[in-house]
Tab-separated table of N, CA, C and O in Angstrom:
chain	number	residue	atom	x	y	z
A	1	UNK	N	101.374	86.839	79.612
A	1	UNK	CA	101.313	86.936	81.062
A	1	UNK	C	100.814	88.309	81.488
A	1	UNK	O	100.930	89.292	80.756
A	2	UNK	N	100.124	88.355	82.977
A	2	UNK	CA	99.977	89.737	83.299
A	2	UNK	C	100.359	90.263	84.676
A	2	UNK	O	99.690	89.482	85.353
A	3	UNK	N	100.647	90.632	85.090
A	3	UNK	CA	101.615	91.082	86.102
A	3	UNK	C	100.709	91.910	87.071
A	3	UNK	O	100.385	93.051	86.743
A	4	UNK	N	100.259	91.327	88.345
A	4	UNK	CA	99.048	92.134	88.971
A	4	UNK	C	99.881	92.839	90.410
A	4	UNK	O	100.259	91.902	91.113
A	5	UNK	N	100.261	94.199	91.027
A	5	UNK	CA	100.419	94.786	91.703
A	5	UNK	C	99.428	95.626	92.687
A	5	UNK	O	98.821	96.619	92.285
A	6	UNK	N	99.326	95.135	93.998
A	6	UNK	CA	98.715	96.259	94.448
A	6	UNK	C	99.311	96.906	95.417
A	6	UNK	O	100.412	96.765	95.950
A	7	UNK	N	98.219	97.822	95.616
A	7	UNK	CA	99.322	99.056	96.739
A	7	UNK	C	98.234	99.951	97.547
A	7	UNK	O	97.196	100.125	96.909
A	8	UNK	N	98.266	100.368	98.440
A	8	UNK	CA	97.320	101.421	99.482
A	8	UNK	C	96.918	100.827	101.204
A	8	UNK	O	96.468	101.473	102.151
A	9	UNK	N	97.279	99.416	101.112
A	9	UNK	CA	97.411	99.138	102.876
A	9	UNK	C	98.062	100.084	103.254
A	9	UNK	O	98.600	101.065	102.738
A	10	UNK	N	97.893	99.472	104.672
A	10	UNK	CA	98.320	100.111	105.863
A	10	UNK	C	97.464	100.201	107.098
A	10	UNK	O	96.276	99.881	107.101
A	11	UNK	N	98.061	100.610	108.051
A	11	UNK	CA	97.383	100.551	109.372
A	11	UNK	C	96.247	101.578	109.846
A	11	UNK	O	96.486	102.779	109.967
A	12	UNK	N	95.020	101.023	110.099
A	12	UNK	CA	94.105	102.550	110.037
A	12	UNK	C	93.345	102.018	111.608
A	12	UNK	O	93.082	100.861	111.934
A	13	UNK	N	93.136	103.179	112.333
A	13	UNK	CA	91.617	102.675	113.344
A	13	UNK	C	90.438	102.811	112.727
A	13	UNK	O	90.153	103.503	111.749
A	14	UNK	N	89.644	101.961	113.499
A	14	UNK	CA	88.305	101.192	113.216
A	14	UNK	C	87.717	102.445	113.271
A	14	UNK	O	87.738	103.356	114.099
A	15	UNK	N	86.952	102.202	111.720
A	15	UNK	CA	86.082	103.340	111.807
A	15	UNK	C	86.407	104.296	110.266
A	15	UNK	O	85.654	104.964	109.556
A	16	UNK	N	88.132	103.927	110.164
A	16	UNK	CA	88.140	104.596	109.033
A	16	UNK	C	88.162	103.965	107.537
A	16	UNK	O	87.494	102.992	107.187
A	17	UNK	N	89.056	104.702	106.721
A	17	UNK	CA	89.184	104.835	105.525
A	17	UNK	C	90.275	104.162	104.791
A	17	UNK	O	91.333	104.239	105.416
A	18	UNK	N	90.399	103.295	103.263
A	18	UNK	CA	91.687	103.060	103.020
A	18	UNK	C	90.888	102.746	101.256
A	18	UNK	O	89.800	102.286	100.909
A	19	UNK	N	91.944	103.208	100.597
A	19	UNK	CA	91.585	102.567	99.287
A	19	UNK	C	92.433	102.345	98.912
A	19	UNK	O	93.387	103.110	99.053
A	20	UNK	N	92.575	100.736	97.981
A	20	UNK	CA	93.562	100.065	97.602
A	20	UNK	C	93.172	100.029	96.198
A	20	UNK	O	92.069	100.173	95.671
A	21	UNK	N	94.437	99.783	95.668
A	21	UNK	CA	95.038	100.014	94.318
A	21	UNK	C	95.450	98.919	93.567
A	21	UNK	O	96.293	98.210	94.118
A	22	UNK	N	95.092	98.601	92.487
A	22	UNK	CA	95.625	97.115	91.844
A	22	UNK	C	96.224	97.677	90.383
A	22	UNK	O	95.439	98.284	89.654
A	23	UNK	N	97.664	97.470	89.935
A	23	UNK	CA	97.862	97.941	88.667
A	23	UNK	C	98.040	96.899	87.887
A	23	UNK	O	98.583	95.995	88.521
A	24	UNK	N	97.811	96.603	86.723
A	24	UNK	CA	98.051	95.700	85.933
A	24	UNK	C	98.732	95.875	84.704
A	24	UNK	O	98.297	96.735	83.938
A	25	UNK	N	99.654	95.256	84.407
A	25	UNK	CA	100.666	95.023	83.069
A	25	UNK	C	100.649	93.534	82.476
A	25	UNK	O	100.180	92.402	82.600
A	26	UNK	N	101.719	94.569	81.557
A	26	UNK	CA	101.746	92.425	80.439
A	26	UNK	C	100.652	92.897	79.369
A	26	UNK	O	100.467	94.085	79.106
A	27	UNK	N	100.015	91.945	78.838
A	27	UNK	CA	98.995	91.320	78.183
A	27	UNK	C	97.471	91.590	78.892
A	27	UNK	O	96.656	90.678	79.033
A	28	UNK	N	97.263	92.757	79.242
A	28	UNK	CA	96.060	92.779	79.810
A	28	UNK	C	94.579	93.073	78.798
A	28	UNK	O	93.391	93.222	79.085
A	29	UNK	N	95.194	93.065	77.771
A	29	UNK	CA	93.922	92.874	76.698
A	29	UNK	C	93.123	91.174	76.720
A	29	UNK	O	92.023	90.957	76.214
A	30	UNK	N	93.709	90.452	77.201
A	30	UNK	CA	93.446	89.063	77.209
A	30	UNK	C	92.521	88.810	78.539
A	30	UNK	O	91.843	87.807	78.762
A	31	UNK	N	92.697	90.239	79.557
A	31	UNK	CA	92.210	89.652	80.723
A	31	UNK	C	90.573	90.230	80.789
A	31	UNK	O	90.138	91.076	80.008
A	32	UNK	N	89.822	89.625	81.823
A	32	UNK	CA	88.473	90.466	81.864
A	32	UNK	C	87.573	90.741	83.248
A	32	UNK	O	87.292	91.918	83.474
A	33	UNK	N	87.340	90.234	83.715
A	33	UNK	CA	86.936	90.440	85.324
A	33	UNK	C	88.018	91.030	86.152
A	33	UNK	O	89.072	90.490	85.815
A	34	UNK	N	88.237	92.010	87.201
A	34	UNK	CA	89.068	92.169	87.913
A	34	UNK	C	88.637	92.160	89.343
A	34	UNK	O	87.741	93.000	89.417
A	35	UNK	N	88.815	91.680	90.387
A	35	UNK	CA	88.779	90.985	91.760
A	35	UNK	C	89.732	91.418	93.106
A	35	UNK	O	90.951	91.560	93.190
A	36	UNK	N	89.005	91.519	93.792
A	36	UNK	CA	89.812	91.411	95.033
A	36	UNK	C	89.430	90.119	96.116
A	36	UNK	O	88.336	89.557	96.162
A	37	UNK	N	90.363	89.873	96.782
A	37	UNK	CA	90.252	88.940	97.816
A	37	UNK	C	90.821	88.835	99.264
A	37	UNK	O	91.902	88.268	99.103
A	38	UNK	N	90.748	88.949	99.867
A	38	UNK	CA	91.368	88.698	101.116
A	38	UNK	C	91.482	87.176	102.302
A	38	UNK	O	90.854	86.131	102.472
A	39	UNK	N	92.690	87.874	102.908
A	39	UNK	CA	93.323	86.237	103.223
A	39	UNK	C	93.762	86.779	104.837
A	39	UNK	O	94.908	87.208	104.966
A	40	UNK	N	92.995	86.760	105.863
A	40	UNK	CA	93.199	86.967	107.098
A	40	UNK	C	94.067	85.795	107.848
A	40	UNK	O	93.885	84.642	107.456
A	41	UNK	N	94.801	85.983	108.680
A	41	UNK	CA	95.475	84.833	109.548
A	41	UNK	C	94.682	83.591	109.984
A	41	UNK	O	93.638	83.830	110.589
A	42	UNK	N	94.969	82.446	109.800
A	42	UNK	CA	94.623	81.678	110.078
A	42	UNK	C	93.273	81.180	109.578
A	42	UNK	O	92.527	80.363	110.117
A	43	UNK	N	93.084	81.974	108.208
A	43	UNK	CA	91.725	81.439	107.988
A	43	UNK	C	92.123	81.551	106.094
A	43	UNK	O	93.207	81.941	105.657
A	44	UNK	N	91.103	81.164	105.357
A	44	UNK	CA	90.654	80.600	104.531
A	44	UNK	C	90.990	82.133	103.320
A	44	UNK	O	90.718	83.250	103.760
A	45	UNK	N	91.489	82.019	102.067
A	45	UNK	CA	90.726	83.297	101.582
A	45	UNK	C	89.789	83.180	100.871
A	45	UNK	O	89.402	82.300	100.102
A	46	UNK	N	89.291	84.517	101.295
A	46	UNK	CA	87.958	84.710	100.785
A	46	UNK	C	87.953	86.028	99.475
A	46	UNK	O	88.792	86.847	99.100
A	47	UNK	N	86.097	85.590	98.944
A	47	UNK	CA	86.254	86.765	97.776
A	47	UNK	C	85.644	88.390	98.167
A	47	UNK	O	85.081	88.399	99.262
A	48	UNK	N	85.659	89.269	97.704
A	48	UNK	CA	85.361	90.341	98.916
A	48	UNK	C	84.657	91.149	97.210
A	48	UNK	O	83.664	91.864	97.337
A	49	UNK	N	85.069	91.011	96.206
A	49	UNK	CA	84.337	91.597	95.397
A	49	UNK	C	85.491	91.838	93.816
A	49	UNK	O	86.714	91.973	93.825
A	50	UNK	N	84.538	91.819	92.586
A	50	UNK	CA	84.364	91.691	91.571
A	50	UNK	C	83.643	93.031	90.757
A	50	UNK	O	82.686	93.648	91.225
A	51	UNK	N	84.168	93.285	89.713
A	51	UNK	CA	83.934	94.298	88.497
A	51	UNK	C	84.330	93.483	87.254
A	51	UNK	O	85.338	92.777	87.284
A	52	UNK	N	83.593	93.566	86.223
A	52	UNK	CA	83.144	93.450	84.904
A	52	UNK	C	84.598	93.874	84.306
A	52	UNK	O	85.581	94.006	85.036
A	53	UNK	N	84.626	94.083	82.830
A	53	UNK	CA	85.518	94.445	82.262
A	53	UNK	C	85.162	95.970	81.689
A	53	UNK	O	85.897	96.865	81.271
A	54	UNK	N	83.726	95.880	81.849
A	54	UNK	CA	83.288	97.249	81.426
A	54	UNK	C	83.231	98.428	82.360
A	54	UNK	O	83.362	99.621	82.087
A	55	UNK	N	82.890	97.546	84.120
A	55	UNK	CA	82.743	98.226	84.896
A	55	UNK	C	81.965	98.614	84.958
A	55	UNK	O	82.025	99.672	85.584
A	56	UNK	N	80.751	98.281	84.511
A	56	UNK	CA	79.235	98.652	85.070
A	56	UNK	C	78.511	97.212	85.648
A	56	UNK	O	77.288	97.202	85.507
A	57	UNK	N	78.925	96.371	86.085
A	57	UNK	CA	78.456	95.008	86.947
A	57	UNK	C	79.530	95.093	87.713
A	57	UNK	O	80.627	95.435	87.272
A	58	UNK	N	79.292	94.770	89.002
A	58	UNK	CA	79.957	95.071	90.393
A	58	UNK	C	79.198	93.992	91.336
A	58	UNK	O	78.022	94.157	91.662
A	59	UNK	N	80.002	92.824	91.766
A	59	UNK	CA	79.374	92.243	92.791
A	59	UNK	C	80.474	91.898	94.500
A	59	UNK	O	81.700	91.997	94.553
A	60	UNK	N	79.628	91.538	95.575
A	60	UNK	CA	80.655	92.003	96.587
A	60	UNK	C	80.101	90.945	97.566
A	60	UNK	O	78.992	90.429	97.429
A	61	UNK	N	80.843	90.705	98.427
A	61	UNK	CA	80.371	89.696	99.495
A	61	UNK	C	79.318	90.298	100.892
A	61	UNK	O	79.784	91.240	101.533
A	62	UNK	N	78.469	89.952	101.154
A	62	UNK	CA	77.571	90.556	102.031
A	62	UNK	C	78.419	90.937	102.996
A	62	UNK	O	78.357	92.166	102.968
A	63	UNK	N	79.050	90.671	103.695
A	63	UNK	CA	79.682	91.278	104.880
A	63	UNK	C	80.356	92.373	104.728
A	63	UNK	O	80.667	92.934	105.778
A	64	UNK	N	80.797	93.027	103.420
A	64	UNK	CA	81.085	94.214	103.532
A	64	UNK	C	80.669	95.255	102.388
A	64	UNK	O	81.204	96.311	102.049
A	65	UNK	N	79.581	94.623	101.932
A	65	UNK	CA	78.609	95.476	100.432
A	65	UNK	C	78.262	96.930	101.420
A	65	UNK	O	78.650	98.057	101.112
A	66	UNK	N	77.928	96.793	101.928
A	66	UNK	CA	77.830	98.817	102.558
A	66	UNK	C	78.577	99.048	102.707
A	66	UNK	O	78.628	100.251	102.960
A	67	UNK	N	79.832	98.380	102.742
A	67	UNK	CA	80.960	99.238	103.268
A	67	UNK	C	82.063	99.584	102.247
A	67	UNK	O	82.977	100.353	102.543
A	68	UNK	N	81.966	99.052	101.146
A	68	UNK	CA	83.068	98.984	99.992
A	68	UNK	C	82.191	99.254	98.827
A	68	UNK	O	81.023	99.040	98.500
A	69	UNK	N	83.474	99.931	98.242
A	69	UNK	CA	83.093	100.077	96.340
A	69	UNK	C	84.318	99.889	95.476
A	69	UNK	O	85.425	100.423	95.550
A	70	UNK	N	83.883	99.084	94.724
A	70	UNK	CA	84.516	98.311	93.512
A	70	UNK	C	84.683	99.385	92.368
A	70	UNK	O	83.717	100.109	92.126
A	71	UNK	N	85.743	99.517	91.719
A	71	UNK	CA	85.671	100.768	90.662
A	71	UNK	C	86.735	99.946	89.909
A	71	UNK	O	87.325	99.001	90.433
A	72	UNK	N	86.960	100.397	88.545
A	72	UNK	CA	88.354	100.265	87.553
A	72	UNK	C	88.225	101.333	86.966
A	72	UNK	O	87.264	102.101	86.922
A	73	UNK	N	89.618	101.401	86.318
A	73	UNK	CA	89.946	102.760	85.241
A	73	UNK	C	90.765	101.715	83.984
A	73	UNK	O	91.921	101.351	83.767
A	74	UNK	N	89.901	101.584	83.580
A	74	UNK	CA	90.613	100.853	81.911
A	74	UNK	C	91.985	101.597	81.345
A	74	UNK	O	93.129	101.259	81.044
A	75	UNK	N	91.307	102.634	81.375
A	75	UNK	CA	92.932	103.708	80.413
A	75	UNK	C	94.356	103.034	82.077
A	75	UNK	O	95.422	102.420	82.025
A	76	UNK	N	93.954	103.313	82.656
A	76	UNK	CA	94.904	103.026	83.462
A	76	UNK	C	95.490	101.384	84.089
A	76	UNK	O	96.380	101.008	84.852
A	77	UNK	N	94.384	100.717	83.240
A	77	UNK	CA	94.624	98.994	84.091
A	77	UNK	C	94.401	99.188	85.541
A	77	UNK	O	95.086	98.474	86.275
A	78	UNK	N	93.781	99.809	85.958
A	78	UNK	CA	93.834	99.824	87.649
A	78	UNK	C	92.541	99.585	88.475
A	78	UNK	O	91.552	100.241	88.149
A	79	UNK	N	92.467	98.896	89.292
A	79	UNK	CA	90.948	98.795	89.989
A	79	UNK	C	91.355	99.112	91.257
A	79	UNK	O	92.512	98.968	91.651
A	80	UNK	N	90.316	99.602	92.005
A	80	UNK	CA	90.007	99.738	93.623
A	80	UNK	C	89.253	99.450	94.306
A	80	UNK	O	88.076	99.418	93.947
A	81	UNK	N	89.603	99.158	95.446
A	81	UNK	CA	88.464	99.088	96.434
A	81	UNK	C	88.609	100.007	97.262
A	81	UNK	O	89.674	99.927	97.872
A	82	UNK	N	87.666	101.251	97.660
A	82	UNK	CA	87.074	101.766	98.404
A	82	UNK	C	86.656	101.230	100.146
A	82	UNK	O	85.458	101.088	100.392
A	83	UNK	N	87.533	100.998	101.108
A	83	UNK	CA	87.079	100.390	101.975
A	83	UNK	C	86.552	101.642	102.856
A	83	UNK	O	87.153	102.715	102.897
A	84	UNK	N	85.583	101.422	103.422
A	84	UNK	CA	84.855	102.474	104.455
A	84	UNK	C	84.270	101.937	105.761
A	84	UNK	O	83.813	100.808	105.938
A	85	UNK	N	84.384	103.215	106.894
A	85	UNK	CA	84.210	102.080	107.574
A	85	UNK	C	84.757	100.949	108.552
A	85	UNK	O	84.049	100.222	109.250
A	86	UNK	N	86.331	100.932	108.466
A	86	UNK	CA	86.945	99.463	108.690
A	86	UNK	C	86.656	99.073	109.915
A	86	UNK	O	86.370	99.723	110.920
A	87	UNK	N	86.785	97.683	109.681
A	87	UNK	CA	86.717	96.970	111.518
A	87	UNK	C	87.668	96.209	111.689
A	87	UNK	O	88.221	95.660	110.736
A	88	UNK	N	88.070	96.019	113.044
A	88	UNK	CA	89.272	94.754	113.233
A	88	UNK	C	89.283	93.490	112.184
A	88	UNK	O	90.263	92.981	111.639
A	89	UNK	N	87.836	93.122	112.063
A	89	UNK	CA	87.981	92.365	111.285
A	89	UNK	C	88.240	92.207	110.104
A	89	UNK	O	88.255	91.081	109.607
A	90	UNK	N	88.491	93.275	109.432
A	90	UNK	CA	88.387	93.282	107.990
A	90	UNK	C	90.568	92.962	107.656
A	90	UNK	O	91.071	92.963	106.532
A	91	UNK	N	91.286	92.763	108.857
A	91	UNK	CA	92.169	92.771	109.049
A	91	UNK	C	92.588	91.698	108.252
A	91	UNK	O	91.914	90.680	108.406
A	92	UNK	N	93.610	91.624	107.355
A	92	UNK	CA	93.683	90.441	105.980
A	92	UNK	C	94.825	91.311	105.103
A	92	UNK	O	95.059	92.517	105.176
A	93	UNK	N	95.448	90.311	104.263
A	93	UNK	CA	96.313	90.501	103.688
A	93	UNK	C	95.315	90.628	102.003
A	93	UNK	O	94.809	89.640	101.472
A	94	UNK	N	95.254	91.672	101.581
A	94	UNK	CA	94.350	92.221	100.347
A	94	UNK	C	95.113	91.098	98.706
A	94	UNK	O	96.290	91.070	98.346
A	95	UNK	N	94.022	90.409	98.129
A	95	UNK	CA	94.720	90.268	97.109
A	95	UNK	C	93.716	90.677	95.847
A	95	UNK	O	92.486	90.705	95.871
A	96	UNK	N	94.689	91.016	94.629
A	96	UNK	CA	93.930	91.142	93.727
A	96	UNK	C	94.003	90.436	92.346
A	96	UNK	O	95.123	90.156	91.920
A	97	UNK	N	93.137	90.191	91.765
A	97	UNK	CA	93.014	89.052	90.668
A	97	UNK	C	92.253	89.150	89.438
A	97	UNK	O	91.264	89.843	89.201
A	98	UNK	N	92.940	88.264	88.627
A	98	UNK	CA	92.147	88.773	86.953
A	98	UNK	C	91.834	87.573	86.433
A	98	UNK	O	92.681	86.711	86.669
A	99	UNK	N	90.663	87.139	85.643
A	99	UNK	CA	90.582	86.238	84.873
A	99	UNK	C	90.977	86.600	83.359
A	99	UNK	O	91.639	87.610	83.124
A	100	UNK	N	90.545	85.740	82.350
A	100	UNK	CA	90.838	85.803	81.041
A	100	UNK	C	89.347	85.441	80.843
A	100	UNK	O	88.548	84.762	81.487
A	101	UNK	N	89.266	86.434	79.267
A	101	UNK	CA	88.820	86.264	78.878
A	101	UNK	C	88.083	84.853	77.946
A	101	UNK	O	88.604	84.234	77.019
A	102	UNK	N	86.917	84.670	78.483
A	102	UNK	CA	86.730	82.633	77.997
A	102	UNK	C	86.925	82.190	78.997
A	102	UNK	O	86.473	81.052	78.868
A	103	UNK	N	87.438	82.304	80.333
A	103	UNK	CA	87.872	81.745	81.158
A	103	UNK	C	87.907	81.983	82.462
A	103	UNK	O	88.880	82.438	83.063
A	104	UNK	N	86.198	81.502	83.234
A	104	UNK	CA	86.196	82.121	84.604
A	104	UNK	C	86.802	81.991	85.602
A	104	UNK	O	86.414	82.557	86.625
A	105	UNK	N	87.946	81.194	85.590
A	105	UNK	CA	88.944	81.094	86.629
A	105	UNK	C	89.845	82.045	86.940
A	105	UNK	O	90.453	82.494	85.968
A	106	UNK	N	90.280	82.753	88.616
A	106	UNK	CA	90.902	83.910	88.614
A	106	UNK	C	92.365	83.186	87.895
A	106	UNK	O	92.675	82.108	88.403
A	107	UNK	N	93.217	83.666	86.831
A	107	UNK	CA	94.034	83.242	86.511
A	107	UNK	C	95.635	83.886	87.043
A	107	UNK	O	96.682	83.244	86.962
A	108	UNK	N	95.551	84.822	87.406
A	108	UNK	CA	96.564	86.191	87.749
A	108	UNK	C	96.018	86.568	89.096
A	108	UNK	O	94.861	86.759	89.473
A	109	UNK	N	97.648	86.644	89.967
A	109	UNK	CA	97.274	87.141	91.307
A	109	UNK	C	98.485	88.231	91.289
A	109	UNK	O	99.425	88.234	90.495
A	110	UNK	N	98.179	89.431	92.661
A	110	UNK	CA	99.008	90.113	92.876
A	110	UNK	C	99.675	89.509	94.198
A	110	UNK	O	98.772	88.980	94.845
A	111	UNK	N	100.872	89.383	94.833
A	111	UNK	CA	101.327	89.416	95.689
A	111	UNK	C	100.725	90.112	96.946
A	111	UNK	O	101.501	90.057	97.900
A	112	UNK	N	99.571	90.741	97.201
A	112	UNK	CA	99.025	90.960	98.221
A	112	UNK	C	99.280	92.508	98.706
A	112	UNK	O	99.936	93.130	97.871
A	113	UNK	N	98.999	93.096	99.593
A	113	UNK	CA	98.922	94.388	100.313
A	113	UNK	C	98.287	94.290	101.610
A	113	UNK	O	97.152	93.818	101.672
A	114	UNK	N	98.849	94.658	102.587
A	114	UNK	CA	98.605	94.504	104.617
A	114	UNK	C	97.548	95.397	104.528
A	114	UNK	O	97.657	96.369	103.779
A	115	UNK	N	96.442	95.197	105.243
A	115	UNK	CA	95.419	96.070	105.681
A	115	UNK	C	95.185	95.817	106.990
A	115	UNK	O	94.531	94.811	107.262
A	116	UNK	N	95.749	96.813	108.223
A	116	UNK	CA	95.460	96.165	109.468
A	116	UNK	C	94.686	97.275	110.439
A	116	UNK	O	95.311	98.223	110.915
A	117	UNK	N	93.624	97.122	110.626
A	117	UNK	CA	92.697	97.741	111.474
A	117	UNK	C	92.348	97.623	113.135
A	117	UNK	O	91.691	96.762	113.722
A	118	UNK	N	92.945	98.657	113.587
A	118	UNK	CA	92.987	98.688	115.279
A	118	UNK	C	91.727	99.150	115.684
A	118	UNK	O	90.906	99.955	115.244
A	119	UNK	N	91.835	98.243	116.860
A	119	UNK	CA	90.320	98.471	117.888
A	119	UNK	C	90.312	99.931	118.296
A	119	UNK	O	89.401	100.370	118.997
């Protein structure tokens, strides 16, 4: 099993800054893509962006590719997103996620982190 935590919400005005934090434990030699996603009220979640296991392939959803960067630190199990930028909308409950290796399905979720951005 792997045990996905994140951490760095919070409440920012539009315009600024927040980077969130995903730590991972357990068995994380088994895992390989690491992900974020977000899940706004009343709507659908969505994928917001993806890193490799190596961390040199990085892909992100058009609506906020200028505005975010995808990073991991292997020695540490930890990935981020870099949000820049924010807008009301980006307002969503942050999740983050791992597949396995062999296996492109996100398999591991974290319990989420508040990101709420005022007009």
């Amino acid at each position: 099993q792997v045990q996905l935590v994140e951490s760095g919400g919070g409440l920012v005005q539009a315009g600024g800054s927040l980077r969130l934090s995903c730590v991972a434990s357990g068995r994380t030699s088994t895992t390989n893509r690491m992900s974020w996603f977000r899940q706004a009220p009343g709507k659908e979640r969505e994928f917001v962006a993806a890193i490799s296991r190596s961390g040199v392939s990085t892909y992100s959803t058009a609506s906020v590719k200028d505005r975010i960067t995808i990073s991991r630190d292997n020695a540490k199990n930890t990935v981020y997103l870099q949000m820049n930028n924010l807008k009301p909308e980006d307002t969503a409950v942050y999740y983050c996620a791992t597949d396995r290796i062999g296996d492109s399905r996100w398999s591991y979720w974290g319990p989420g982190t508040q990101v709420t951005v005022s007009s």
